[in-house]
PDB file of C-alpha atoms in Angstrom:
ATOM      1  CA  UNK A   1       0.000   0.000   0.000  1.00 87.00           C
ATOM      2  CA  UNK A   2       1.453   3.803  -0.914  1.00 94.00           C
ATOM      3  CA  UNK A   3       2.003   6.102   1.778  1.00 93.00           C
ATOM      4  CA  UNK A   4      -0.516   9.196   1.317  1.00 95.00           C
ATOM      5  CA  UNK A   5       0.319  11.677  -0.836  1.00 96.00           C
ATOM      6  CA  UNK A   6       1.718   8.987  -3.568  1.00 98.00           C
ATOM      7  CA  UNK A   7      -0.011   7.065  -6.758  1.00 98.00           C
ATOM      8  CA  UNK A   8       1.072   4.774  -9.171  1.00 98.00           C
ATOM      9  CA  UNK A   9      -0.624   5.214 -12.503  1.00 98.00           C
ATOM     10  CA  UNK A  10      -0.010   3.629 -16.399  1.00 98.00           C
ATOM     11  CA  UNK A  11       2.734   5.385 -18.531  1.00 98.00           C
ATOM     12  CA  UNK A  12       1.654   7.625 -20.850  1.00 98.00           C
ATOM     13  CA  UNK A  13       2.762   9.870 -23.492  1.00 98.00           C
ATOM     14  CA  UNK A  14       2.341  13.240 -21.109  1.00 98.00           C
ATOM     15  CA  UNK A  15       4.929  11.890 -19.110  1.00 98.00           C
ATOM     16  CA  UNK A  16       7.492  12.568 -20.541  1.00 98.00           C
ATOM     17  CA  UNK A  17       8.756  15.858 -18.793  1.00 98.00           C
ATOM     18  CA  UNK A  18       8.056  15.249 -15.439  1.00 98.00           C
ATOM     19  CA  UNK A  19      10.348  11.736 -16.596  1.00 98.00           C
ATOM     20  CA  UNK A  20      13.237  13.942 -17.933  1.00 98.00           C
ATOM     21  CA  UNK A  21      13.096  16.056 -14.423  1.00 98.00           C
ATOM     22  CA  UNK A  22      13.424  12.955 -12.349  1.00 98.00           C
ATOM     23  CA  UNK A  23      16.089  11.541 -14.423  1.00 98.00           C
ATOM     24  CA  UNK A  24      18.144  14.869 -14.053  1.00 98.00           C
ATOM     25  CA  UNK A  25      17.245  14.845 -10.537  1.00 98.00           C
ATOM     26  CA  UNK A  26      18.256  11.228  -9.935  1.00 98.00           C
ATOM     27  CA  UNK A  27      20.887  11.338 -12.311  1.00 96.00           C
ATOM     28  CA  UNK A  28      23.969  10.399  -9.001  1.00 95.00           C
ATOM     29  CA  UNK A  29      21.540   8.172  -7.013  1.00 96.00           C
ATOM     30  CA  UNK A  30      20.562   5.619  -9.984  1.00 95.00           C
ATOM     31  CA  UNK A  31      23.889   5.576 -11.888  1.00 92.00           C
ATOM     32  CA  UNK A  32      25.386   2.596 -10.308  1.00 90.00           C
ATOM     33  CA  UNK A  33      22.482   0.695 -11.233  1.00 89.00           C
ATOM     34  CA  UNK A  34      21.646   1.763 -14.475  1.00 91.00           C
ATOM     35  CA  UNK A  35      23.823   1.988 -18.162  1.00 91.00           C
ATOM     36  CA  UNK A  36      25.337   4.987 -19.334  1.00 91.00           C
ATOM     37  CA  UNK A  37      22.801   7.120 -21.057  1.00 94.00           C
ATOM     38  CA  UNK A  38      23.269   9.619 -23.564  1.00 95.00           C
ATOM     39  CA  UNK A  39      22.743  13.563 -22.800  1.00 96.00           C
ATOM     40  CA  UNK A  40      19.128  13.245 -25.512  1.00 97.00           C
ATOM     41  CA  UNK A  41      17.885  10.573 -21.977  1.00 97.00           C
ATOM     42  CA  UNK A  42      17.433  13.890 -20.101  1.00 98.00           C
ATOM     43  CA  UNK A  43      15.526  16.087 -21.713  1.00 98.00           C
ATOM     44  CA  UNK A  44      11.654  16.130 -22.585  1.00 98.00           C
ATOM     45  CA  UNK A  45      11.895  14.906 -26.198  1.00 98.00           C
ATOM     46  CA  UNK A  46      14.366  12.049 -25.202  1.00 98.00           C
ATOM     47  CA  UNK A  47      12.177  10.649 -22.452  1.00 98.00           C
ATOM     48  CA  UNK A  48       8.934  11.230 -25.242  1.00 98.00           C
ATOM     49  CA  UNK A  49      11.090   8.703 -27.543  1.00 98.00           C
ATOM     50  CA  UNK A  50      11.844   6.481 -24.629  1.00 98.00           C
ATOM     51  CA  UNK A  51       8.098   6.422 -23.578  1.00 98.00           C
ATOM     52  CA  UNK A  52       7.033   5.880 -26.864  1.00 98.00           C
ATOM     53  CA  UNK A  53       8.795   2.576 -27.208  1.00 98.00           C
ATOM     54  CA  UNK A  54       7.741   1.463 -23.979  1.00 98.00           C
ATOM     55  CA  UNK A  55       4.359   1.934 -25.014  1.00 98.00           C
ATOM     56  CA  UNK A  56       4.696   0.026 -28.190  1.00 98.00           C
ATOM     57  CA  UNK A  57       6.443  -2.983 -26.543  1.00 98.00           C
ATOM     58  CA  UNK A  58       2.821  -2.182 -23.976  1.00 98.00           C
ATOM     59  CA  UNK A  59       0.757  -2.830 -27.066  1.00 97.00           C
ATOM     60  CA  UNK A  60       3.281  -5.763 -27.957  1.00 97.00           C
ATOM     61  CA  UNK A  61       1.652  -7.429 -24.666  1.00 96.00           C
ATOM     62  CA  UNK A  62       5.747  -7.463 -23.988  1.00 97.00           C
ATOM     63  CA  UNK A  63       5.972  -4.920 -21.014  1.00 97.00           C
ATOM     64  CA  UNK A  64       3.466  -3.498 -18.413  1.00 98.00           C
ATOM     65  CA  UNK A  65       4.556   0.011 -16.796  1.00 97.00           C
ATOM     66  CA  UNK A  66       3.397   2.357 -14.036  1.00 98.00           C
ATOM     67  CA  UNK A  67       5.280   5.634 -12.973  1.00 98.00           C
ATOM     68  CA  UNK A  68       5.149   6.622  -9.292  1.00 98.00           C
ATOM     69  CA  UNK A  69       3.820   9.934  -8.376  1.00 98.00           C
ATOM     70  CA  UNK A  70       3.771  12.408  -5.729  1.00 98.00           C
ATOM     71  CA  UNK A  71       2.130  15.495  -6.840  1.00 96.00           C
ATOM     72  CA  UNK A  72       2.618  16.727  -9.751  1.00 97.00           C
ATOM     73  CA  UNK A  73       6.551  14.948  -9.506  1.00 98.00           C
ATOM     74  CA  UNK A  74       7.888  11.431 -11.380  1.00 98.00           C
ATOM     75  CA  UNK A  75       9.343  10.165  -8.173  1.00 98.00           C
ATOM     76  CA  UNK A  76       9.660   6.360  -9.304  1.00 98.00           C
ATOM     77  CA  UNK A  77       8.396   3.643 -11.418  1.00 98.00           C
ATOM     78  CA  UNK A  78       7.534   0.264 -11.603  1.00 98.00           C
ATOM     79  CA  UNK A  79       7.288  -1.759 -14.869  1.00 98.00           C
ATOM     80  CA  UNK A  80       7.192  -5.596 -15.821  1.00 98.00           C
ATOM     81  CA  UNK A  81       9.479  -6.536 -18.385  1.00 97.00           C
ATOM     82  CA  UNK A  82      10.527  -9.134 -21.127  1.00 97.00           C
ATOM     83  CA  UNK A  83       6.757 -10.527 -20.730  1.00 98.00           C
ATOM     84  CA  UNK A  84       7.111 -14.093 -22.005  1.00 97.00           C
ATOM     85  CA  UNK A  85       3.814 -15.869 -22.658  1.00 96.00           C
ATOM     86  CA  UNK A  86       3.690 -19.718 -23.849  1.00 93.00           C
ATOM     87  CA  UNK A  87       5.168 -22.355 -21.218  1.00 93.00           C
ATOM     88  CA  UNK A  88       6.687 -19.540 -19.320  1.00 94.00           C
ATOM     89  CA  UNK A  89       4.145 -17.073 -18.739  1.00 96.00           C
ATOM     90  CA  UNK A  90       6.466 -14.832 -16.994  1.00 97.00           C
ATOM     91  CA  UNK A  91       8.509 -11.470 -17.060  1.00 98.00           C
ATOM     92  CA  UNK A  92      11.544  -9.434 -15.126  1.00 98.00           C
ATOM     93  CA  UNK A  93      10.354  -6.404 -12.736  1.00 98.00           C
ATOM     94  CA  UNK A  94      11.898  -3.208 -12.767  1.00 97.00           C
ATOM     95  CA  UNK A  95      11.580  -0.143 -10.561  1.00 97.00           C
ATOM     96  CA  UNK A  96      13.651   2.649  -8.929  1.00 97.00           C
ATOM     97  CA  UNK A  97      12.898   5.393  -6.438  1.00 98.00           C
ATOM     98  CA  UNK A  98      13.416   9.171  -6.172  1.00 98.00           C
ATOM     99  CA  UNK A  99      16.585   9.445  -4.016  1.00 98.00           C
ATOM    100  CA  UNK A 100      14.522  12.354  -1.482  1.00 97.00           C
ATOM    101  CA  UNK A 101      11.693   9.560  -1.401  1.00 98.00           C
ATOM    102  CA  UNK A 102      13.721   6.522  -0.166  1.00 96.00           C
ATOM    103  CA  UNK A 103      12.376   4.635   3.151  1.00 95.00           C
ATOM    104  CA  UNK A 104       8.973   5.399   2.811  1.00 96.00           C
ATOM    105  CA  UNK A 105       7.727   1.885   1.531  1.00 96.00           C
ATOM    106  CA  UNK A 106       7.973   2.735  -1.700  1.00 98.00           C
ATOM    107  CA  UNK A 107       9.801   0.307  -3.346  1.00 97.00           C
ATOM    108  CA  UNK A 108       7.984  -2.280  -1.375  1.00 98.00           C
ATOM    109  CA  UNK A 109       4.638  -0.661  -2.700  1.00 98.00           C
ATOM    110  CA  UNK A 110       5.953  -0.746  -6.264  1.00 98.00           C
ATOM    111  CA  UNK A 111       6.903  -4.534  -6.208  1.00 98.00           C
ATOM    112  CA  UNK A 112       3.548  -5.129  -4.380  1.00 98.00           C
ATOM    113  CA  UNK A 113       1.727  -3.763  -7.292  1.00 97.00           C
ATOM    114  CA  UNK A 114       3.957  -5.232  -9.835  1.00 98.00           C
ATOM    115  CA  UNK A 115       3.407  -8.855  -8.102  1.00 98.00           C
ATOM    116  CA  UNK A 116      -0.787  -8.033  -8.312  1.00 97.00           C
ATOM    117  CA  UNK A 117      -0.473  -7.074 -11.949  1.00 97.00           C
ATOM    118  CA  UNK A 118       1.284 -10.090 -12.937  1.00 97.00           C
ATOM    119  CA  UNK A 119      -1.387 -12.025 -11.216  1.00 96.00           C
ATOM    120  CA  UNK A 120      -3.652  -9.885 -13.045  1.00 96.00           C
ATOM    121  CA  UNK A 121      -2.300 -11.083 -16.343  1.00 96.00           C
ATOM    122  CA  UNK A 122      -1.946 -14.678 -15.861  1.00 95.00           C
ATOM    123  CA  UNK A 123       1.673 -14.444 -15.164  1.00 97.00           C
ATOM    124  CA  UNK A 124       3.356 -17.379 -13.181  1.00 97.00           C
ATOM    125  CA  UNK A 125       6.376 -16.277 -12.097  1.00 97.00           C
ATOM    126  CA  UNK A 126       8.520 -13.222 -11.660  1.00 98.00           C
ATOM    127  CA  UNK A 127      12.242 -12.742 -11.542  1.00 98.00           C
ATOM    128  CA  UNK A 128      14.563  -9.812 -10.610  1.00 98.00           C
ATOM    129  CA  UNK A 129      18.331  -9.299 -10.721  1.00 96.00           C
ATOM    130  CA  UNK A 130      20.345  -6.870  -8.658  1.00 96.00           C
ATOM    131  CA  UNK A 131      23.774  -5.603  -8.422  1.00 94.00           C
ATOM    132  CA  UNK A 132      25.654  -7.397  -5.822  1.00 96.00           C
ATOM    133  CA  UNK A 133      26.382  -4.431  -4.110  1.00 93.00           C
ATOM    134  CA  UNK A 134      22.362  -3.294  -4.340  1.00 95.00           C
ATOM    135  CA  UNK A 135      21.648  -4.754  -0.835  1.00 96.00           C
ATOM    136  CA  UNK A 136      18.708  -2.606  -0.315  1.00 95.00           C
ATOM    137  CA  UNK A 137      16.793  -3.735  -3.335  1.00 96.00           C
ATOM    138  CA  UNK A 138      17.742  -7.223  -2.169  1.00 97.00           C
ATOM    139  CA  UNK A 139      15.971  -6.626   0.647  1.00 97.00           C
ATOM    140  CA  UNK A 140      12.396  -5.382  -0.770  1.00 98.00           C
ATOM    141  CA  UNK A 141      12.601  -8.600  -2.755  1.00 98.00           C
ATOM    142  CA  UNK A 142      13.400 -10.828  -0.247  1.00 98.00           C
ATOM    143  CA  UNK A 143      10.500  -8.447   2.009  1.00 97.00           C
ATOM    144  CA  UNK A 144       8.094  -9.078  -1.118  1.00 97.00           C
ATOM    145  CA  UNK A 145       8.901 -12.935  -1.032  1.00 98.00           C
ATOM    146  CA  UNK A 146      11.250 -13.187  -3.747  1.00 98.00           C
ATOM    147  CA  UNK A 147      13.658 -15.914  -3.381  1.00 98.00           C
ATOM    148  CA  UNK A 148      17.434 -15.812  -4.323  1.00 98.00           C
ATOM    149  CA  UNK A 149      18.244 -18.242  -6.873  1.00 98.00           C
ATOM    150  CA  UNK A 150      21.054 -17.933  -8.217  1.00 97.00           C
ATOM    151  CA  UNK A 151      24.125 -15.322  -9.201  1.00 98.00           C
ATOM    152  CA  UNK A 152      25.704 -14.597 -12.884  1.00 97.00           C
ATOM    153  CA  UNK A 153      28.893 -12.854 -13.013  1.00 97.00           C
ATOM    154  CA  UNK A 154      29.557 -10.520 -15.469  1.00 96.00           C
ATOM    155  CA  UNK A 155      25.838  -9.994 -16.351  1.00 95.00           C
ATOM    156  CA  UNK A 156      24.905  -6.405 -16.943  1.00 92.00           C
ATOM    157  CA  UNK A 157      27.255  -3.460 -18.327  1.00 93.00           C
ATOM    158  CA  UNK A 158      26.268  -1.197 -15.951  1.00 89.00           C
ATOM    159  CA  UNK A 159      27.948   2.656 -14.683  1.00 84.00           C
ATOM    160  CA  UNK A 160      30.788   1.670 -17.630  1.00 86.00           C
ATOM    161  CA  UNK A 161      31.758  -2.176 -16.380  1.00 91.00           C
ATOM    162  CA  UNK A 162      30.483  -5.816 -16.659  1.00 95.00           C
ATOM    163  CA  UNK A 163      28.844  -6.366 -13.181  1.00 94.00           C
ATOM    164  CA  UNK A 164      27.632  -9.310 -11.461  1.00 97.00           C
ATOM    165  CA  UNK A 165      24.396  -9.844 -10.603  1.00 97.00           C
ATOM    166  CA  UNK A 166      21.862 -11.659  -8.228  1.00 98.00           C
ATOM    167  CA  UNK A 167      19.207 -13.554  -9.413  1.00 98.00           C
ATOM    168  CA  UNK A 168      15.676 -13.591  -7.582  1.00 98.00           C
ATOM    169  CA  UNK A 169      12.532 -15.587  -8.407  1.00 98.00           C
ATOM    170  CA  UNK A 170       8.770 -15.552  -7.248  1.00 98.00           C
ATOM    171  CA  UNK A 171       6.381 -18.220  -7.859  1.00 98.00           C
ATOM    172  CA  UNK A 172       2.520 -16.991  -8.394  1.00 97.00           C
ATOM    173  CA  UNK A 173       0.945 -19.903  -8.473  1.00 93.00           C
ATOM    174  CA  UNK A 174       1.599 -23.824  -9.736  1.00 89.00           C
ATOM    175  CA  UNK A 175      -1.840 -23.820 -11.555  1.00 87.00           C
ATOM    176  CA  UNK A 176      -1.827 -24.329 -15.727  1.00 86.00           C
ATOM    177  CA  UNK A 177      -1.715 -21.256 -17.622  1.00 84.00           C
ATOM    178  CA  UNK A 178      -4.695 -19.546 -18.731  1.00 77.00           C
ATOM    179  CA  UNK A 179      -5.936 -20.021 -22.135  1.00 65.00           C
TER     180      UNK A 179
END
């Protein structure tokens, strides 16, 4: 459950400004996490581009994405990725907080919502990775029931070098798929 004050909504298009101000504002606190991104990533008409492919692989049934608000401020998201349908039926979560937001619940109210809309899509199971050195996000998926599983090295590029990773899983549910 969000704190007061907060929502989670769908991506959309209009986004795409209040996107580019939380990226600039978050540029320091998500860099060790995230790849190197080009100068366009900050602005308005680079998130717009960004937003628009998300929204395509949306309509692709191949991602699912919300963006956390607090006011009229981006101050996180939460998305399901790499949606794989067929004998998997599963996907890779995703989300990040605003660095003046952090210990609120959050990011545990994120992956909450991401674990009901996977079980609102049929999904059976969820996975995560995380920087070795990411011990708090470790800990809302461990807090969310996610299970370690398992670590690659050399997995990601991330903040300009191969980095190993964690690997988490969550079962749904051991029912068949829906049709």
């Amino acid at each position: 459950m969000l704190p007061d004050g907060y929502a989670l909504r769908p991506l959309t298009i209009d986004d795409a400004a209040a996107l580019a101000a939380a990226a600039v504002r978050n540029l320091d606190h998500l860099r060790p996490w995230e790849p190197v991104r080009p100068d366009s990533f900050f602005t308005e008409e680079g998130q717009r581009e960004v937003v628009q492919g998300r929204l395509r692989q949306v309509e692709l049934g191949l991602y699912d994405c919300s963006v956390l608000w607090h006011g009229d401020e981006v101050v996180g998201a939460a998305n399901l990725q790499n949606i794989v349908r067929g004998a998997m039926q599963g996907a890779d979560v995703g989300y990040w907080v605003d660095h003046q937001h952090l210990r609120r619940g959050l990011a545990v109210a994120a992956l909450d919502h991401l674990v009901q809309r996977a079980h609102a899509l049929g999904l059976h199971r969820l996975g995560a990775s995380t920087m070795v050195a990411n011990v708090p996000s470790q800990g809302v998926l461990r807090r969310c029931g996610f299970e370690e599983c398992g670590r690659i090295p050399d997995f990601l590029f991330l903040d300009e070098a191969w980095r190993t990773s964690l690997l988490f899983n969550l079962v749904l549910h051991d029912g068949p798929p829906r049709a």
